[in-house]
PDB file of C-alpha atoms in Angstrom:
ATOM      1  CA  GLY Y   1     118.012 117.879  88.823  1.00  0.00           C
ATOM      2  CA  LYS Y   2     118.769 115.106  86.353  1.00  0.00           C
ATOM      3  CA  ASN Y   3     121.739 113.816  88.358  1.00  0.00           C
ATOM      4  CA  ILE Y   4     120.009 113.323  91.705  1.00  0.00           C
ATOM      5  CA  SER Y   5     119.421 109.596  91.164  1.00  0.00           C
ATOM      6  CA  SER Y   6     123.172 109.023  90.844  1.00  0.00           C
ATOM      7  CA  ASN Y   7     124.014 111.071  93.958  1.00  0.00           C
ATOM      8  CA  PHE Y   8     123.528 109.662  97.428  1.00  0.00           C
ATOM      9  CA  THR Y   9     122.595 111.877 100.345  1.00  0.00           C
ATOM     10  CA  GLN Y  10     122.679 111.697 104.089  1.00  0.00           C
ATOM     11  CA  VAL Y  11     119.468 112.484 105.975  1.00  0.00           C
ATOM     12  CA  LYS Y  12     119.680 113.593 109.613  1.00  0.00           C
ATOM     13  CA  VAL Y  13     116.654 114.202 111.797  1.00  0.00           C
ATOM     14  CA  ASP Y  14     116.334 115.222 115.437  1.00  0.00           C
ATOM     15  CA  ILE Y  15     114.160 112.463 116.877  1.00  0.00           C
ATOM     16  CA  LYS Y  16     113.715 114.345 120.144  1.00  0.00           C
ATOM     17  CA  LYS Y  17     111.316 116.555 118.190  1.00  0.00           C
ATOM     18  CA  LEU Y  18     109.896 114.003 115.757  1.00  0.00           C
ATOM     19  CA  PHE Y  19     109.639 110.970 118.077  1.00  0.00           C
ATOM     20  CA  PRO Y  20     110.073 112.292 121.638  1.00  0.00           C
ATOM     21  CA  GLN Y  21     109.051 108.958 123.157  1.00  0.00           C
ATOM     22  CA  LEU Y  22     111.386 106.777 121.041  1.00  0.00           C
ATOM     23  CA  LEU Y  23     112.214 103.674 123.065  1.00  0.00           C
ATOM     24  CA  ASN Y  24     115.259 101.431 122.701  1.00  0.00           C
ATOM     25  CA  GLU Y  25     113.152  98.519 121.455  1.00  0.00           C
ATOM     26  CA  ARG Y  26     112.041 100.473 118.395  1.00  0.00           C
ATOM     27  CA  VAL Y  27     113.739 100.784 115.014  1.00  0.00           C
ATOM     28  CA  MET Y  28     113.262 103.897 112.912  1.00  0.00           C
ATOM     29  CA  TYR Y  29     112.730 103.793 109.134  1.00  0.00           C
ATOM     30  CA  LEU Y  30     112.798 106.381 106.373  1.00  0.00           C
ATOM     31  CA  VAL Y  31     109.979 105.426 103.975  1.00  0.00           C
ATOM     32  CA  ILE Y  32     110.119 106.813 100.433  1.00  0.00           C
ATOM     33  CA  ASP Y  33     107.117 106.772  98.080  1.00  0.00           C
ATOM     34  CA  ARG Y  34     108.644 106.824  94.594  1.00  0.00           C
ATOM     35  CA  THR Y  35     105.324 107.789  92.956  1.00  0.00           C
ATOM     36  CA  GLY Y  36     105.263 111.162  94.710  1.00  0.00           C
ATOM     37  CA  THR Y  37     101.574 110.786  95.526  1.00  0.00           C
ATOM     38  CA  GLY Y  38     101.920 110.029  99.233  1.00  0.00           C
ATOM     39  CA  ASP Y  39     100.342 106.625  98.595  1.00  0.00           C
ATOM     40  CA  PHE Y  40     102.580 104.440 100.693  1.00  0.00           C
ATOM     41  CA  SER Y  41     100.614 101.349  99.633  1.00  0.00           C
ATOM     42  CA  SER Y  42     102.321 101.493  96.247  1.00  0.00           C
ATOM     43  CA  THR Y  43     104.918  98.904  95.301  1.00  0.00           C
ATOM     44  CA  GLN Y  44     107.115 101.895  94.479  1.00  0.00           C
ATOM     45  CA  ARG Y  45     108.128 102.432  98.101  1.00  0.00           C
ATOM     46  CA  THR Y  46     111.486 101.950  99.785  1.00  0.00           C
ATOM     47  CA  TYR Y  47     112.151 101.305 103.485  1.00  0.00           C
ATOM     48  CA  LEU Y  48     115.530 102.407 104.810  1.00  0.00           C
ATOM     49  CA  LYS Y  49     116.508 101.405 108.344  1.00  0.00           C
ATOM     50  CA  VAL Y  50     118.239 104.092 110.420  1.00  0.00           C
ATOM     51  CA  ASP Y  51     122.025 103.723 110.328  1.00  0.00           C
ATOM     52  CA  SER Y  52     122.694 105.359 113.687  1.00  0.00           C
ATOM     53  CA  ILE Y  53     121.143 107.424 116.457  1.00  0.00           C
ATOM     54  CA  SER Y  54     123.547 109.660 118.377  1.00  0.00           C
ATOM     55  CA  ALA Y  55     123.471 110.177 122.141  1.00  0.00           C
ATOM     56  CA  ASP Y  56     121.857 113.588 121.574  1.00  0.00           C
ATOM     57  CA  GLY Y  57     119.010 112.073 119.506  1.00  0.00           C
ATOM     58  CA  ILE Y  58     120.128 112.698 115.913  1.00  0.00           C
ATOM     59  CA  ALA Y  59     119.066 109.840 113.618  1.00  0.00           C
ATOM     60  CA  THR Y  60     121.232 109.396 110.527  1.00  0.00           C
ATOM     61  CA  PHE Y  61     120.321 107.647 107.281  1.00  0.00           C
ATOM     62  CA  ASN Y  62     123.342 107.193 104.971  1.00  0.00           C
ATOM     63  CA  ASN Y  63     123.452 106.668 101.212  1.00  0.00           C
ATOM     64  CA  VAL Y  64     119.857 107.656 100.521  1.00  0.00           C
ATOM     65  CA  ALA Y  65     119.036 107.480  96.815  1.00  0.00           C
ATOM     66  CA  TRP Y  66     116.340 109.916  95.676  1.00  0.00           C
ATOM     67  CA  ASP Y  67     114.281 109.828  92.490  1.00  0.00           C
ATOM     68  CA  THR Y  68     115.554 106.446  91.347  1.00  0.00           C
ATOM     69  CA  ASP Y  69     112.735 106.213  88.779  1.00  0.00           C
ATOM     70  CA  GLY Y  70     113.411 109.667  87.299  1.00  0.00           C
ATOM     71  CA  SER Y  71     109.887 110.941  88.023  1.00  0.00           C
ATOM     72  CA  GLY Y  72     111.114 113.999  89.905  1.00  0.00           C
ATOM     73  CA  SER Y  73     108.616 113.476  92.703  1.00  0.00           C
ATOM     74  CA  ASP Y  74     109.599 111.334  95.701  1.00  0.00           C
ATOM     75  CA  VAL Y  75     107.641 111.776  98.937  1.00  0.00           C
ATOM     76  CA  PHE Y  76     108.919 110.527 102.280  1.00  0.00           C
ATOM     77  CA  THR Y  77     107.929 109.995 105.900  1.00  0.00           C
ATOM     78  CA  PHE Y  78     109.414 108.365 108.992  1.00  0.00           C
ATOM     79  CA  GLY Y  79     108.093 105.425 110.967  1.00  0.00           C
ATOM     80  CA  LEU Y  80     108.943 103.035 113.781  1.00  0.00           C
ATOM     81  CA  LYS Y  81     108.822  99.255 113.930  1.00  0.00           C
ATOM     82  CA  ASN Y  82     109.247  96.834 116.801  1.00  0.00           C
ATOM     83  CA  THR Y  83     112.696  95.302 117.160  1.00  0.00           C
ATOM     84  CA  SER Y  84     111.228  91.862 116.433  1.00  0.00           C
ATOM     85  CA  PHE Y  85     110.084  93.173 113.025  1.00  0.00           C
ATOM     86  CA  ALA Y  86     113.516  94.625 112.286  1.00  0.00           C
ATOM     87  CA  GLU Y  87     115.278  91.420 113.318  1.00  0.00           C
ATOM     88  CA  SER Y  88     113.075  89.382 110.978  1.00  0.00           C
ATOM     89  CA  HIS Y  89     114.143  91.680 108.096  1.00  0.00           C
ATOM     90  CA  PRO Y  90     117.778  92.509 108.992  1.00  0.00           C
ATOM     91  CA  ASN Y  91     119.100  93.220 105.489  1.00  0.00           C
ATOM     92  CA  ASN Y  92     115.888  93.851 103.603  1.00  0.00           C
ATOM     93  CA  LYS Y  93     115.526  97.366 102.197  1.00  0.00           C
ATOM     94  CA  ASN Y  94     111.866  96.692 101.236  1.00  0.00           C
ATOM     95  CA  PRO Y  95     110.335  94.593 104.011  1.00  0.00           C
ATOM     96  CA  GLN Y  96     106.774  93.444 103.492  1.00  0.00           C
ATOM     97  CA  VAL Y  97     105.043  95.453 106.183  1.00  0.00           C
ATOM     98  CA  PRO Y  98     101.346  95.977 106.686  1.00  0.00           C
ATOM     99  CA  PHE Y  99     100.055  98.957 104.726  1.00  0.00           C
ATOM    100  CA  ILE Y 100      98.913 101.993 106.654  1.00  0.00           C
ATOM    101  CA  GLN Y 101      97.984 105.300 105.085  1.00  0.00           C
ATOM    102  CA  PHE Y 102      97.762 108.067 107.689  1.00  0.00           C
ATOM    103  CA  GLN Y 103      96.858 111.591 106.611  1.00  0.00           C
ATOM    104  CA  LEU Y 104      96.436 114.698 108.713  1.00  0.00           C
ATOM    105  CA  TYR Y 105      94.937 117.818 107.153  1.00  0.00           C
ATOM    106  CA  PRO Y 106      94.888 120.709 106.839  1.00  0.00           C
ATOM    107  CA  ASN Y 107      98.340 121.239 108.228  1.00  0.00           C
ATOM    108  CA  PRO Y 108      99.092 123.778 109.489  1.00  0.00           C
ATOM    109  CA  VAL Y 109      95.693 124.646 110.961  1.00  0.00           C
ATOM    110  CA  SER Y 110      94.675 128.165 111.900  1.00  0.00           C
ATOM    111  CA  ASN Y 111      91.316 127.614 113.586  1.00  0.00           C
ATOM    112  CA  GLY Y 112      92.096 124.365 115.431  1.00  0.00           C
ATOM    113  CA  GLN Y 113      89.911 122.193 113.165  1.00  0.00           C
ATOM    114  CA  TYR Y 114      91.670 119.185 111.646  1.00  0.00           C
ATOM    115  CA  LYS Y 115      90.876 115.816 110.093  1.00  0.00           C
ATOM    116  CA  LEU Y 116      92.642 112.485 110.409  1.00  0.00           C
ATOM    117  CA  SER Y 117      92.280 109.807 107.760  1.00  0.00           C
ATOM    118  CA  VAL Y 118      93.555 106.250 108.286  1.00  0.00           C
ATOM    119  CA  ASN Y 119      93.429 103.388 105.777  1.00  0.00           C
ATOM    120  CA  LEU Y 120      94.636  99.906 106.746  1.00  0.00           C
ATOM    121  CA  ASP Y 121      95.254  96.918 104.475  1.00  0.00           C
ATOM    122  CA  LYS Y 122      92.796  94.892 106.584  1.00  0.00           C
ATOM    123  CA  PRO Y 123      90.311  95.706 109.366  1.00  0.00           C
ATOM    124  CA  GLY Y 124      91.877  96.408 112.727  1.00  0.00           C
ATOM    125  CA  ASP Y 125      91.830  98.516 115.856  1.00  0.00           C
ATOM    126  CA  ILE Y 126      93.600 101.857 116.113  1.00  0.00           C
ATOM    127  CA  ILE Y 127      94.418 104.438 118.763  1.00  0.00           C
ATOM    128  CA  ILE Y 128      95.293 108.029 117.870  1.00  0.00           C
ATOM    129  CA  GLN Y 129      96.860 110.249 120.501  1.00  0.00           C
ATOM    130  CA  ILE Y 130      97.847 113.915 120.304  1.00  0.00           C
ATOM    131  CA  TYR Y 131     100.698 115.207 122.491  1.00  0.00           C
ATOM    132  CA  ASP Y 132     102.067 118.691 123.143  1.00  0.00           C
ATOM    133  CA  LEU Y 133     105.795 119.555 123.041  1.00  0.00           C
ATOM    134  CA  SER Y 134     106.218 118.365 126.641  1.00  0.00           C
ATOM    135  CA  TYR Y 135     104.681 115.042 125.556  1.00  0.00           C
ATOM    136  CA  ARG Y 136     101.551 115.586 127.641  1.00  0.00           C
ATOM    137  CA  LEU Y 137      98.536 113.774 126.225  1.00  0.00           C
ATOM    138  CA  ILE Y 138      95.963 116.242 124.839  1.00  0.00           C
ATOM    139  CA  GLU Y 139      93.469 114.018 122.981  1.00  0.00           C
ATOM    140  CA  THR Y 140      92.780 110.331 122.315  1.00  0.00           C
ATOM    141  CA  TRP Y 141      90.706 108.759 119.538  1.00  0.00           C
ATOM    142  CA  LYS Y 142      89.939 105.044 119.223  1.00  0.00           C
ATOM    143  CA  GLY Y 143      88.587 103.008 116.338  1.00  0.00           C
ATOM    144  CA  SER Y 144      87.720  99.330 116.145  1.00  0.00           C
ATOM    145  CA  GLY Y 145      87.094  96.710 113.476  1.00  0.00           C
ATOM    146  CA  SER Y 146      87.389  98.803 110.312  1.00  0.00           C
ATOM    147  CA  SER Y 147      89.985  99.335 107.609  1.00  0.00           C
ATOM    148  CA  THR Y 148      89.024 102.977 107.000  1.00  0.00           C
ATOM    149  CA  TYR Y 149      88.732 105.707 109.640  1.00  0.00           C
ATOM    150  CA  LEU Y 150      87.999 109.427 109.444  1.00  0.00           C
ATOM    151  CA  PHE Y 151      88.150 111.628 112.536  1.00  0.00           C
ATOM    152  CA  SER Y 152      87.322 115.343 112.711  1.00  0.00           C
ATOM    153  CA  GLY Y 153      88.604 117.255 115.677  1.00  0.00           C
ATOM    154  CA  MET Y 154      89.016 120.679 117.214  1.00  0.00           C
ATOM    155  CA  LEU Y 155      92.321 121.272 118.985  1.00  0.00           C
ATOM    156  CA  LYS Y 156      91.703 123.824 121.723  1.00  0.00           C
ATOM    157  CA  ALA Y 157      95.291 124.548 122.622  1.00  0.00           C
ATOM    158  CA  PRO Y 158      97.903 127.275 122.200  1.00  0.00           C
ATOM    159  CA  ALA Y 159      99.681 127.762 118.880  1.00  0.00           C
ATOM    160  CA  GLY Y 160     102.616 125.403 118.422  1.00  0.00           C
ATOM    161  CA  SER Y 161     103.680 121.945 117.286  1.00  0.00           C
ATOM    162  CA  TYR Y 162     101.887 118.790 118.373  1.00  0.00           C
ATOM    163  CA  THR Y 163     102.761 115.128 117.855  1.00  0.00           C
ATOM    164  CA  VAL Y 164      99.998 112.893 116.485  1.00  0.00           C
ATOM    165  CA  LYS Y 165     100.614 109.186 117.148  1.00  0.00           C
ATOM    166  CA  LEU Y 166      98.760 106.388 115.354  1.00  0.00           C
ATOM    167  CA  LYS Y 167      99.065 102.977 116.992  1.00  0.00           C
ATOM    168  CA  THR Y 168      97.867  99.699 115.466  1.00  0.00           C
ATOM    169  CA  SER Y 169      98.517  96.135 116.579  1.00  0.00           C
ATOM    170  CA  HIS Y 170     101.705  96.055 114.482  1.00  0.00           C
ATOM    171  CA  SER Y 171     102.881  99.650 113.945  1.00  0.00           C
ATOM    172  CA  GLU Y 172     103.212 103.161 115.256  1.00  0.00           C
ATOM    173  CA  LEU Y 173     103.238 106.168 112.927  1.00  0.00           C
ATOM    174  CA  TYR Y 174     103.686 109.814 113.802  1.00  0.00           C
ATOM    175  CA  ARG Y 175     102.781 113.143 112.243  1.00  0.00           C
ATOM    176  CA  MET Y 176     103.414 116.694 113.367  1.00  0.00           C
ATOM    177  CA  LEU Y 177     100.378 118.975 113.621  1.00  0.00           C
ATOM    178  CA  ILE Y 178     101.124 122.699 113.488  1.00  0.00           C
ATOM    179  CA  LEU Y 179      98.569 124.976 115.139  1.00  0.00           C
ATOM    180  CA  GLN Y 180      98.942 128.644 114.131  1.00  0.00           C
TER     181      GLN Y 180
END
């Protein structure tokens, strides 16, 4: 509603499901695209560092402000950064990080066929890995020397949730792939 921008919320997420391999040297961020387009390259994005992670794997983000521009259409995702990155931006809510756009579609998939689209701000190497719920590696894709990648795949696995990990030289991003 109209009052959402003046109300702050708390976001909690179970990282055991979202980031099952989260290591201590990583820092989790909530990334909000204020344009609502899913274009995280926009200057209208906000990076919020996780406030706490409980012993049972619940990540908490406090005082999250939604729809600060009044557009009615924020989009968000989660990401991880190396500790060295976080230490170089300890109090910065909008750190200048390399742009990565990572799309997975369709999602959910019913026939196993999916596409992955990756756009980087400059040419680089990428690795994409798909894991099952037990974090067993199912598939690996590699790309080298480009700023734009498009992969088409066929997941021959049982119905369920799968973690898709994108790794670049400076970042790791994750998406959930639902196979019906």
